[in-house]
Amino acid sequence: MMEFTLYTALGLTRLLLLVFSIIMPLMIALELFRYYGLLGKLVKIVTPLTRRLGYQPDSVYPLLAGVIFGISYGGGVLIGESRKGNIVGQQAFLIALFLAICHAVVEDTLLFVAQGANWWILISTRLVLATLLTLAGSFMLKRGWL
């Protein structure tokens, strides 16, 4: 029994250190992105691509925030932008649809890769599925089906 407890405690400690070593740099990166306005610059770069998915330019910022830093942060930005009136209902729906499948791409991928997953399969599957469902959702919204 003592051997099992020690083995479990050691395994949990390793996992905790692994998660900490992945999450802390990402939190520092988030602060640097905020401080230097890098997310705003990235928005300008990807806006032509996101326009094809049915996103208006104001919707790209919360979308990127969620994809890069997670659904909680992206959702917070989405709520803030919605309250300001920058994002309307259909745009909020499309953002939420994409983020439901493809959020925290960096963080989640690093966590799963640390456990032995293939990063290419993780990222490509999430991006392709989220893009296809967003295209379908955008198509349905334009037709009045949603």
Coordinates of C-alpha atoms in Angstrom, one line a residue:
M1 CA 0.0 0.0 0.0
M2 CA 2.8 2.4 0.8
E3 CA 4.5 1.7 -2.5
F4 CA 1.3 2.5 -4.4
T5 CA 0.8 5.8 -2.5
L6 CA 4.4 6.8 -3.1
Y7 CA 4.2 5.9 -6.8
T8 CA 0.9 7.8 -7.2
A9 CA 2.2 10.9 -5.4
L10 CA 5.3 10.9 -7.6
G11 CA 3.3 10.5 -10.8
L12 CA 0.9 13.3 -9.7
T13 CA 3.9 15.6 -8.9
R14 CA 5.4 15.0 -12.3
L15 CA 2.1 15.7 -14.0
L16 CA 1.6 18.9 -11.9
L17 CA 5.1 20.1 -12.9
L18 CA 4.5 19.3 -16.5
V19 CA 1.2 21.2 -16.6
F20 CA 2.8 24.1 -14.7
S21 CA 5.7 24.3 -17.2
I22 CA 3.2 24.5 -20.0
I23 CA 0.6 26.9 -18.5
M24 CA 3.0 29.4 -16.9
P25 CA 4.8 30.4 -20.2
L26 CA 1.4 30.7 -21.9
M27 CA 0.1 33.0 -19.2
I28 CA 3.3 35.1 -19.6
A29 CA 2.8 35.1 -23.3
L30 CA -0.8 36.3 -22.8
E31 CA 0.4 39.2 -20.8
L32 CA 3.0 40.1 -23.4
F33 CA 0.4 39.9 -26.2
R34 CA -1.8 42.3 -24.2
Y35 CA 1.1 44.7 -23.4
Y36 CA 2.5 44.9 -26.9
G37 CA -0.9 44.7 -28.7
L38 CA 0.2 41.6 -30.7
L39 CA -3.3 40.2 -30.9
G40 CA -4.5 43.3 -32.7
K41 CA -1.7 43.0 -35.2
L42 CA -2.6 39.3 -35.7
V43 CA -6.2 40.2 -36.3
K44 CA -5.3 42.4 -39.3
I45 CA -3.3 39.5 -40.8
V46 CA -6.1 36.9 -40.6
T47 CA -9.1 39.1 -41.3
P48 CA -9.1 38.3 -45.1
L49 CA -9.2 34.6 -44.3
T50 CA -11.9 34.8 -41.6
R51 CA -14.1 36.9 -43.9
R52 CA -14.5 33.8 -46.1
L53 CA -16.0 32.0 -43.1
G54 CA -18.6 34.7 -42.7
Y55 CA -16.9 36.7 -39.9
Q56 CA -17.1 40.5 -39.8
P57 CA -13.8 42.3 -39.0
D58 CA -15.0 43.1 -35.4
S59 CA -15.5 39.4 -34.7
V60 CA -11.9 38.3 -35.4
Y61 CA -10.4 39.6 -32.1
P62 CA -12.5 37.4 -29.8
L63 CA -12.2 34.5 -32.2
L64 CA -8.4 34.7 -32.1
A65 CA -8.3 35.3 -28.4
G66 CA -10.3 32.1 -27.9
V67 CA -8.3 30.0 -30.4
I68 CA -5.0 31.1 -28.9
F69 CA -5.7 31.5 -25.2
G70 CA -8.8 29.5 -24.5
I71 CA -12.5 29.6 -24.4
S72 CA -12.7 31.5 -21.1
Y73 CA -10.5 34.3 -22.3
G74 CA -12.1 34.4 -25.8
G75 CA -15.6 34.2 -24.2
G76 CA -14.7 37.1 -21.9
V77 CA -13.6 39.2 -24.9
L78 CA -16.7 38.1 -26.8
I79 CA -19.0 39.3 -24.0
G80 CA -17.1 42.6 -23.7
E81 CA -17.4 43.2 -27.5
S82 CA -21.1 42.2 -27.5
R83 CA -21.8 44.7 -24.7
K84 CA -20.1 47.4 -26.6
G85 CA -22.3 46.6 -29.6
N86 CA -19.4 45.6 -31.8
I87 CA -20.7 42.0 -32.3
V88 CA -24.3 41.1 -33.2
G89 CA -26.1 37.8 -32.5
Q90 CA -25.2 35.9 -35.6
Q91 CA -21.5 36.8 -35.3
A92 CA -21.5 35.8 -31.7
F93 CA -23.1 32.5 -32.7
L94 CA -20.4 31.8 -35.4
I95 CA -17.6 32.7 -32.9
A96 CA -19.0 30.4 -30.3
L97 CA -19.5 27.6 -32.9
F98 CA -15.9 27.8 -33.9
L99 CA -14.5 28.0 -30.4
A100 CA -16.6 25.1 -29.2
I101 CA -14.4 22.8 -31.2
C102 CA -11.2 24.8 -31.7
H103 CA -10.2 26.7 -28.5
A104 CA -6.9 27.0 -26.6
V105 CA -5.0 25.4 -29.6
V106 CA -1.6 26.1 -28.1
E107 CA -2.3 25.1 -24.6
D108 CA -4.4 22.0 -25.3
T109 CA -2.0 20.8 -28.0
L110 CA 1.0 21.1 -25.7
L111 CA -0.7 19.3 -22.9
F112 CA -1.7 16.4 -25.1
V113 CA 1.6 16.2 -26.9
A114 CA 3.3 16.0 -23.5
Q115 CA 1.2 12.9 -22.9
G116 CA 2.3 11.4 -26.3
A117 CA -0.3 12.6 -28.7
N118 CA 0.5 13.7 -32.3
W119 CA 0.3 17.5 -32.5
W120 CA -0.3 17.6 -36.3
I121 CA -3.4 15.3 -36.0
L122 CA -4.8 17.3 -33.0
I123 CA -4.4 20.7 -34.7
S124 CA -5.5 19.8 -38.2
T125 CA -8.5 17.8 -37.0
R126 CA -9.7 20.6 -34.8
L127 CA -9.2 23.4 -37.4
V128 CA -10.7 21.4 -40.2
L129 CA -13.8 20.4 -38.2
A130 CA -14.3 23.9 -36.8
T131 CA -13.9 25.5 -40.2
L132 CA -16.4 23.1 -41.9
L133 CA -19.0 23.5 -39.1
T134 CA -18.6 27.3 -39.2
L135 CA -19.0 27.3 -42.9
A136 CA -22.2 25.2 -42.6
G137 CA -23.4 27.5 -39.8
S138 CA -22.7 30.6 -41.9
F139 CA -24.5 29.1 -44.9
M140 CA -27.5 28.2 -42.7
L141 CA -27.7 31.7 -41.2
K142 CA -27.6 33.3 -44.7
R143 CA -30.4 31.1 -45.8
G144 CA -32.5 31.8 -42.7
W145 CA -32.4 28.2 -41.5
L146 CA -31.0 29.1 -38.1

